[in-house]
Amino acid sequence: APGNALYVVALVDRSEQKRIEDAVAVGTAELAATLESVADGVLVVDLAGHISNFNRRFAALWELPDEMLLLRADDEIFDWMRQRVADPASYMRRLAEIDDATMLRATDTLPLRSGAVLERVTLPQLSRGRPIGRVFSFRVLAAGAS
């Protein structure tokens, strides 16, 4: 009726959504802590080749500039890595081979222009037995010139 106010209140129970979001946040924090506790540099990419995660050791081994890391500039990071290896053409050919074989497990030696030599271990990242990406781990085999 005119002059009478009508109020409608709609309530939605978001407790299940909140519980899931909290669980995801805890899982993400645990993953980050795990990656940082690993002595190797770790780079995780999805099937499209986009970076989904990495640790600080990876950034240090490849001497990645902070601004690249903050921007999560995938193409720039991959280009930076290509420029750091002693033989960029061979490096890119091998990456193409790895990209073509989703389930490939491999170990490669990467001489860098600095004189350092890295070992790269490549593993498929699986979820419920299906490939969802790739994990690269890097460790120093020989230090470069100081």
PDB file of N, CA and C in Angstrom, residues 1-7:
ATOM      1  N   ALA A   1       0.849  -1.181   0.000  1.00  0.00           N
ATOM      2  CA  ALA A   1       0.000   0.000   0.000  1.00  0.00           C
ATOM      3  C   ALA A   1       0.892   1.241   0.000  1.00  0.00           C
ATOM      4  N   PRO A   2       0.405   2.313  -0.595  1.00  0.00           N
ATOM      5  CA  PRO A   2       1.188   3.550  -0.617  1.00  0.00           C
ATOM      6  C   PRO A   2       1.505   4.011   0.799  1.00  0.00           C
ATOM      7  N   GLY A   3       2.728   4.474   0.976  1.00  0.00           N
ATOM      8  CA  GLY A   3       3.175   4.959   2.272  1.00  0.00           C
ATOM      9  C   GLY A   3       3.718   3.890   3.193  1.00  0.00           C
ATOM     10  N   ASN A   4       3.594   2.632   2.860  1.00  0.00           N
ATOM     11  CA  ASN A   4       4.133   1.536   3.662  1.00  0.00           C
ATOM     12  C   ASN A   4       5.407   1.001   3.013  1.00  0.00           C
ATOM     13  N   ALA A   5       6.400   0.775   3.821  1.00  0.00           N
ATOM     14  CA  ALA A   5       7.674   0.256   3.306  1.00  0.00           C
ATOM     15  C   ALA A   5       7.655  -1.264   3.317  1.00  0.00           C
ATOM     16  N   LEU A   6       8.286  -1.825   2.333  1.00  0.00           N
ATOM     17  CA  LEU A   6       8.414  -3.279   2.248  1.00  0.00           C
ATOM     18  C   LEU A   6       9.902  -3.589   2.130  1.00  0.00           C
ATOM     19  N   TYR A   7      10.407  -4.432   3.008  1.00  0.00           N
ATOM     20  CA  TYR A   7      11.820  -4.810   2.997  1.00  0.00           C
ATOM     21  C   TYR A   7      11.930  -6.283   2.643  1.00  0.00           C
TER      22      TYR A   7
END
